[in-house]
Coordinates of C-alpha atoms (C1' of nucleotides) and ligand atoms in Angstrom, one line a residue:
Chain A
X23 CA 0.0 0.0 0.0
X24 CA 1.8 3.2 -0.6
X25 CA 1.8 6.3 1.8
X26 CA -0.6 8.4 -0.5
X27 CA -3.1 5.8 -0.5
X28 CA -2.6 5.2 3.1
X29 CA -2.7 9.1 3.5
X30 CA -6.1 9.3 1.6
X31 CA -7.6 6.4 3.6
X32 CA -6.7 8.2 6.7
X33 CA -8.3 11.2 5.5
X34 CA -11.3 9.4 4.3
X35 CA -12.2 7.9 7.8
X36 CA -11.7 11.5 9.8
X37 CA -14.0 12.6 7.3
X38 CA -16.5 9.9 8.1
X39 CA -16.2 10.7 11.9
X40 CA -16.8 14.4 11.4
X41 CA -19.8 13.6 9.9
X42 CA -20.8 11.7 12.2
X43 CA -20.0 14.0 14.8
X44 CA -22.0 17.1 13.0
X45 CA -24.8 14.8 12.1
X46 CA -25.2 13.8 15.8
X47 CA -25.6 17.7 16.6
X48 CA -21.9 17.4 18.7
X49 CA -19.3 20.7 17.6
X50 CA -16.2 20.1 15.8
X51 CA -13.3 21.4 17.8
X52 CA -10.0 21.7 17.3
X53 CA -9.4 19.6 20.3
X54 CA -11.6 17.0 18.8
X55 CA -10.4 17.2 15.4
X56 CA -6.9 16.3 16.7
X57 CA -7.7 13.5 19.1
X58 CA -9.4 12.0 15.8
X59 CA -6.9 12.4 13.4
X60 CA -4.0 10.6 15.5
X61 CA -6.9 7.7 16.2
X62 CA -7.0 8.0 12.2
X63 CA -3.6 7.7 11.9
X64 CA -2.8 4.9 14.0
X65 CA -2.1 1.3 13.5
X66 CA -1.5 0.6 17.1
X67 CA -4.7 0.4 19.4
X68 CA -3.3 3.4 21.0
X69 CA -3.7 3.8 24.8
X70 CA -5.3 7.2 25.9
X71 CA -1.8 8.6 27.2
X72 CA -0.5 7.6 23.6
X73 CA -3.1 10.1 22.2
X74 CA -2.5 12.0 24.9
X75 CA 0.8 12.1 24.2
X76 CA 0.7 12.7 20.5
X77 CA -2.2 15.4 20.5
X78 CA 0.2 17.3 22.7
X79 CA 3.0 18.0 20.1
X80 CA 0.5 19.8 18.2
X81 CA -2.0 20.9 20.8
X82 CA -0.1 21.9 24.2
X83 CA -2.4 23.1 26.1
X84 CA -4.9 20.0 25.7
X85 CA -6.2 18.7 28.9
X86 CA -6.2 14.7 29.8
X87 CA -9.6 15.4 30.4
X88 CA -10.6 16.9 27.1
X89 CA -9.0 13.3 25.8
X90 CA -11.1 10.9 28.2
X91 CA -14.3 13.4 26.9
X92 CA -13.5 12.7 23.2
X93 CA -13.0 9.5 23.3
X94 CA -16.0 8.8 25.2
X95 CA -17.8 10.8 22.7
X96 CA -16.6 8.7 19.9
X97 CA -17.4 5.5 21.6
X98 CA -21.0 6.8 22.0
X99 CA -21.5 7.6 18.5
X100 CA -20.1 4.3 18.0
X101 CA -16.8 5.6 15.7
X102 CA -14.4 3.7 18.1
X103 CA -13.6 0.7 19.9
X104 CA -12.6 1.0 23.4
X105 CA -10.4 -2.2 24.4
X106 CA -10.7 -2.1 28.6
X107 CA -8.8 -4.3 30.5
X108 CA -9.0 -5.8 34.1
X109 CA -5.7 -3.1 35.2
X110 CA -7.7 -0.3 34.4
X111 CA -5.7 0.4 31.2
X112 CA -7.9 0.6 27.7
X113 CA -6.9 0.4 23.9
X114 CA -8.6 2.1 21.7
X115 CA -9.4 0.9 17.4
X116 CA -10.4 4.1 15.6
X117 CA -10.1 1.8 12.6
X118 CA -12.7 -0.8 13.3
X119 CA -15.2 0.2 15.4
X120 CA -17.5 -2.4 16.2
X121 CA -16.1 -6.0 18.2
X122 CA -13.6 -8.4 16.6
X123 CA -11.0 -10.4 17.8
X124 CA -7.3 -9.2 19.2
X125 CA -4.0 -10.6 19.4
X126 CA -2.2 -8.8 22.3
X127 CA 1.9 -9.5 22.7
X128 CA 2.3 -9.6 26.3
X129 CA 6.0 -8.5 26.2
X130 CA 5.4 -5.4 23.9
X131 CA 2.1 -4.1 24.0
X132 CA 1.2 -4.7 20.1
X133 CA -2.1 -5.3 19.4
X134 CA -2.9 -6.9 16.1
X135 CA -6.4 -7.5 14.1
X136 CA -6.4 -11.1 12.7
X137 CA -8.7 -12.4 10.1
X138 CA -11.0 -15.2 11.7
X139 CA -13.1 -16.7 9.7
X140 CA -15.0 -19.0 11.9
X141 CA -16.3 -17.0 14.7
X142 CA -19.6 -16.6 13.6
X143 CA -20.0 -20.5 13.6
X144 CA -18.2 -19.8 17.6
X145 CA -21.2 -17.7 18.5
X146 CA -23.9 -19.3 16.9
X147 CA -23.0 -22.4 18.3
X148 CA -22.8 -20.3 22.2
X149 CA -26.9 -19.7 20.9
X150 CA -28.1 -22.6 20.7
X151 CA -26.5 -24.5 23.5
X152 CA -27.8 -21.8 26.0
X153 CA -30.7 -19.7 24.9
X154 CA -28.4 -16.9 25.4
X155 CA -29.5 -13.8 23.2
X156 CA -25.9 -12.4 21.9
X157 CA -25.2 -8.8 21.6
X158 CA -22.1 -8.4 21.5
X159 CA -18.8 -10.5 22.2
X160 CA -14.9 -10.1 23.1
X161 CA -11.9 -12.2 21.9
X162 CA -8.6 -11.6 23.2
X163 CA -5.4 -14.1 22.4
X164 CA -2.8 -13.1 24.7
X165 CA 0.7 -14.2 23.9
X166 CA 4.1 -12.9 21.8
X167 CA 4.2 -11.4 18.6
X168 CA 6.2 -12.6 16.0
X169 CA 8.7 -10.2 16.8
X170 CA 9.2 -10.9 20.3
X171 CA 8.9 -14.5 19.8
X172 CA 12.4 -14.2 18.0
X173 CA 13.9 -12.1 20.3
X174 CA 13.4 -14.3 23.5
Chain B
X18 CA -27.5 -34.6 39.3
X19 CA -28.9 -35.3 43.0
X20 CA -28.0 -33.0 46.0
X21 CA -25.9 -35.6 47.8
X22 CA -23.6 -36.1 44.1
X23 CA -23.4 -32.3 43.9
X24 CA -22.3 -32.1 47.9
X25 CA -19.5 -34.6 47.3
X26 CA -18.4 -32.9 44.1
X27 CA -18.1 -29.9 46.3
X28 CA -16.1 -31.8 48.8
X29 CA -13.8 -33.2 46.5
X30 CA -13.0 -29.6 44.9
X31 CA -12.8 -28.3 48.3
X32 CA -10.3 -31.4 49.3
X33 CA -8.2 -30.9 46.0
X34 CA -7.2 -27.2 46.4
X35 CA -6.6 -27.6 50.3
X36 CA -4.2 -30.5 49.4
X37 CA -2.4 -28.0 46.6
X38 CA -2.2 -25.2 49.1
X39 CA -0.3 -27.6 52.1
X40 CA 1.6 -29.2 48.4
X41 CA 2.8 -25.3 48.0
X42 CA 3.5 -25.0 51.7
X43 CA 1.2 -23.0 52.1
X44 CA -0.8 -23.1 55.6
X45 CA -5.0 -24.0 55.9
X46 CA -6.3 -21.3 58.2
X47 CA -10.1 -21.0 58.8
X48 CA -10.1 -17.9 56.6
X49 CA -9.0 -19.3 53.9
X50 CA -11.0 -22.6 54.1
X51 CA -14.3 -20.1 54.9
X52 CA -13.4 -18.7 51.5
X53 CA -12.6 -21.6 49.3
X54 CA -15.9 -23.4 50.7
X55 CA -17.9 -20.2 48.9
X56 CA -16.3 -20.6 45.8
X57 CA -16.3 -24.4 45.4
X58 CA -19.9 -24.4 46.4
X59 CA -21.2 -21.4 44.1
X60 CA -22.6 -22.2 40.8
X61 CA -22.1 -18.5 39.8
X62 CA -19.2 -16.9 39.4
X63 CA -19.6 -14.9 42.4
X64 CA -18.0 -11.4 42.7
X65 CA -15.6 -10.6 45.5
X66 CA -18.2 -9.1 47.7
X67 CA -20.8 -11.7 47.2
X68 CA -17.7 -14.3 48.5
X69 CA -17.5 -12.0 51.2
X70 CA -21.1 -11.5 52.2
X71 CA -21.5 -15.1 52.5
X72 CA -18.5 -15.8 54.4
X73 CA -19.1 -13.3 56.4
X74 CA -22.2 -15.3 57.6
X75 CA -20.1 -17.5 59.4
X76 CA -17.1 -15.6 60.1
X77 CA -18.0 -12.1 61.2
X78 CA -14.6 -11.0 62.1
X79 CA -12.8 -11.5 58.8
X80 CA -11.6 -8.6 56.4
X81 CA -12.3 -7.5 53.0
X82 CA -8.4 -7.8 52.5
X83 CA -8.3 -11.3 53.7
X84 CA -10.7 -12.2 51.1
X85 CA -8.9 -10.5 48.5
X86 CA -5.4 -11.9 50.0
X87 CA -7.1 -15.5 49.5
X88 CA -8.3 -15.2 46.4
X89 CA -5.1 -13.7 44.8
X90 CA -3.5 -16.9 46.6
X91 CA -5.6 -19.4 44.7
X92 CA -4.9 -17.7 41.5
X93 CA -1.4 -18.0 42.4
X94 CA -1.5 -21.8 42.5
X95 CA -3.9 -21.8 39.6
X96 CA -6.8 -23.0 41.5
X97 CA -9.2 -20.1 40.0
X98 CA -10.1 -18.3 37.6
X99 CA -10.5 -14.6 37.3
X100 CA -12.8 -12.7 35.2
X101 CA -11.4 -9.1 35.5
X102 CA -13.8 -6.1 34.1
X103 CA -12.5 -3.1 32.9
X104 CA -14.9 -1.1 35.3
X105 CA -13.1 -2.4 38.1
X106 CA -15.3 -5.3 38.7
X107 CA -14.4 -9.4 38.7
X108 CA -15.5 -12.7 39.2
X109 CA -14.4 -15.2 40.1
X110 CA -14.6 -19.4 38.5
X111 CA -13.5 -21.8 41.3
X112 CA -14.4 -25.2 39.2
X113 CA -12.2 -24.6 35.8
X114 CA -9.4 -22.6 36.8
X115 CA -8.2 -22.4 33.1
X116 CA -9.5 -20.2 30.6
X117 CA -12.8 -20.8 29.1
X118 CA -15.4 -19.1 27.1
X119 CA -18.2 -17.1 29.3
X120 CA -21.8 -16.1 28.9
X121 CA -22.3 -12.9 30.6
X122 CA -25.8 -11.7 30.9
X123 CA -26.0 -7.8 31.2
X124 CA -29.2 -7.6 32.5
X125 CA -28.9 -9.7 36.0
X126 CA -24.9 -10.2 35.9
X127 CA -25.4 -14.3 35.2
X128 CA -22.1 -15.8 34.1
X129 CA -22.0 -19.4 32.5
X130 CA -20.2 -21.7 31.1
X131 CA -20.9 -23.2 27.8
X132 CA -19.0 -25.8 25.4
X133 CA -17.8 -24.8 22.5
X134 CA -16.3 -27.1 20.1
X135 CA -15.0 -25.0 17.6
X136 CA -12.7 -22.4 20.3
X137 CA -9.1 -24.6 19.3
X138 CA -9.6 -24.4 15.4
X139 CA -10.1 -20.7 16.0
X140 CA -6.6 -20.6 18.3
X141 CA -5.4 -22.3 15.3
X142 CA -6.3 -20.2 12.9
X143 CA -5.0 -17.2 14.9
X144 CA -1.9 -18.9 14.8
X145 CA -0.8 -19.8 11.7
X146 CA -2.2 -16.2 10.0
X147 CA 0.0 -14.0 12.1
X148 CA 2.8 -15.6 13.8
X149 CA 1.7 -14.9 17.1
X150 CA 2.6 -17.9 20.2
X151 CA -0.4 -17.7 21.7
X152 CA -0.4 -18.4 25.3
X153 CA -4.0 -17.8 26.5
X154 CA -7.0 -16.1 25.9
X155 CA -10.0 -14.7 27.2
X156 CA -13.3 -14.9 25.2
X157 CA -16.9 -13.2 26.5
X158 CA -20.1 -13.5 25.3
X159 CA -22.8 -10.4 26.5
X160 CA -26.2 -10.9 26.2
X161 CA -29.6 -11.6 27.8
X162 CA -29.8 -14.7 29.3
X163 CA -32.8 -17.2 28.8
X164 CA -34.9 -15.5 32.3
X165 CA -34.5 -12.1 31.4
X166 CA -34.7 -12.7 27.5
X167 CA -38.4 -14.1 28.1
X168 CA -39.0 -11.0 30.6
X169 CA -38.0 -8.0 28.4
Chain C
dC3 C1' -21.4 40.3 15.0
dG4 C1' -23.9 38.9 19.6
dG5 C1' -25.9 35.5 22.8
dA6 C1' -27.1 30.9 24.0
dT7 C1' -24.9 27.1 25.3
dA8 C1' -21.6 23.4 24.4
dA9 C1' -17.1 22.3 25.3
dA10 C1' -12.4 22.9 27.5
dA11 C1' -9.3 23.4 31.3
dA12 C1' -8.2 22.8 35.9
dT13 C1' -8.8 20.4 39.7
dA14 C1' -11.3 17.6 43.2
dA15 C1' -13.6 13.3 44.1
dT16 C1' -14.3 8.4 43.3
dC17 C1' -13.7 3.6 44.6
dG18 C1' -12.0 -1.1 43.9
dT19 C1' -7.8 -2.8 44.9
dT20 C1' -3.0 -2.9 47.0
dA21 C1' 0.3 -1.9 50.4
dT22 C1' 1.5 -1.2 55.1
dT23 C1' 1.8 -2.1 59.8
dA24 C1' 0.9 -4.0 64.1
dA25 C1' -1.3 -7.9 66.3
dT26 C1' -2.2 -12.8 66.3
dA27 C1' -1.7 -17.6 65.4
dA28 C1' 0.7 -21.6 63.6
dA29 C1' 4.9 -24.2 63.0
dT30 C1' 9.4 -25.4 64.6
dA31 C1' 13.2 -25.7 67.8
dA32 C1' 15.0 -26.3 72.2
Chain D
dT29 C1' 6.4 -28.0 77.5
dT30 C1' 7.9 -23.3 76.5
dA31 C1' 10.5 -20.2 73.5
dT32 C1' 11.4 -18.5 69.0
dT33 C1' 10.5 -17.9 64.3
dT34 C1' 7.5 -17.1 60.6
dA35 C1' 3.2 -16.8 58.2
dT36 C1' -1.2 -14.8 58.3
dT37 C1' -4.8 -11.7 59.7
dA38 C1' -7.2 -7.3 60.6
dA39 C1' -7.3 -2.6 60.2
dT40 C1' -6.4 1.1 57.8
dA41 C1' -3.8 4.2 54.6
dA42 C1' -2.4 4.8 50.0
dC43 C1' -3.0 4.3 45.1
dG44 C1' -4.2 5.9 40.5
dA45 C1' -6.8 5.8 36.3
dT46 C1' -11.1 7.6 35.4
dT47 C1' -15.1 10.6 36.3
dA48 C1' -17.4 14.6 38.2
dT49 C1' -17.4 19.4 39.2
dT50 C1' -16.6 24.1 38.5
dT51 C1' -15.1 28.0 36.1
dT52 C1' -13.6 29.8 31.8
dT53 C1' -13.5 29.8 26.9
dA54 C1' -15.1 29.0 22.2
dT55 C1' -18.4 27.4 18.8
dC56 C1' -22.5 27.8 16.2
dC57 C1' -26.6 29.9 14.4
dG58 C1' -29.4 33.6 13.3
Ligands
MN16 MN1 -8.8 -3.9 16.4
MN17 MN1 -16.5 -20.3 34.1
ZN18 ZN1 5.7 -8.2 21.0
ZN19 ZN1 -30.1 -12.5 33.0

DNA sequence: CGGATAAAAATAATCGTTATTAATAAATAA
DNA sequence: TTATTTATTAATAACGATTATTTTTATCCG
């Protein structure tokens, strides 16, 4: 994929969200448009003090709490994917915003988006055998990264 | 399954992890038998409170940080299972203390168990597309369960 | 442009959990 | 048995990411 394709997609997706956003009635500010465009930009499932960190270079004066706000806005107007974990730590996919399975390295942090093709036969399987109605769902495979596997 | 089988399953559990904690040199205190008792009779995945309400019932005395001290003890020797939320919350599996799917009802907080056939072609699957080593996992199902489906 | 009001910044509060400390009980030695 | 050591308990303080609150600032619409 080259970087002007990859540049375009990016910009295609904030687009979408501020859309969204406007649609919804919510204001576009610049606080907003930056904590967007670096979930946009990402690859990595960043963590809110990655944003944090990032939106800061170009936005000093940005509050955490301005951050948490956005974030939670997005998640409401379902534009992003909040990973929470157990140690109060959360991920966030401004990519794919609705639930599909991670692989999470446990040495480095990396959190990858495989392809898996049978977890629909997974759920509907969980149906039957329970009576469960199933909303929604979470897959996390924890273990080392292809990197880190070669490294230990 | 008769009351009497399900009492000696109980017994049996209970039996099993005190003989791993004296195997670990760790000592059997009434504290920690009071707690171990709740979660190898409940059914239910019972929160941390709800293991200390009820052994609270018979042993007044003890403290919220015992409880918490015991059950981070049985995780240590592997002897349950915990269920962390990202709002802070878990519960807790004292029967398979090894990662299984869950059925997680958001209306009344049911957890259960179901058997899923397909869950180690899917760990499969993630393996061999990305390279990852995948160690463990941790797969949740939210929905309604059968009661509150039929009461909605 | 205003003016209504949403949003941002700064900061305080929250609340499960963990750490700390002193007291107690169990194991071991003498 | 009694003394000594060590693990465990109970009580309570500390923690820290997130959320709530309050005041200030900025957006949006006519
Ligand atoms: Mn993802
Ligand atoms: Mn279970
Ligand atoms: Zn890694
Ligand atoms: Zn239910």
């Amino acid at each position: 994929m080259s970087a002007k394709h990859q540049d375009l997609e990016i910009q295609t997706r904030i687009d979408h969200i501020l859309a969204r956003l406007r649609e919804e009635g919510f204001r576009v500010t610049p606080q907003r448009l930056a904590v967007l465009e670096v979930l946009a930009a990402s690859e990595n499932h960043p963590s809110v003090e990655a944003i944090y960190d990032q939106v800061r270079r170009r936005f000093s004066t940005i509050s955490l709490a301005t951050v948490y706000k956005t974030i939670s806005l997005l998640k409401e107007i379902h534009e992003v994917l909040e990973l929470g974990f157990a140690d109060r730590s959360s991920r966030y996919d401004g990519h794919k915003p609705y639930p599909h399975p991670h692989l999470i390295c446990t040495r480095c942090g990396r959190i990858q988006d495989p392809e898996l093709s049978s977890l629909e036969e997974l759920t509907r399987e969980a149906t039957t055998q329970t009576g469960f109605e199933i909303v929604t769902h979470r897959l996390d495979f924890f273990g080392l990264c292809n990197d880190c596997r070669c490294e230990e």
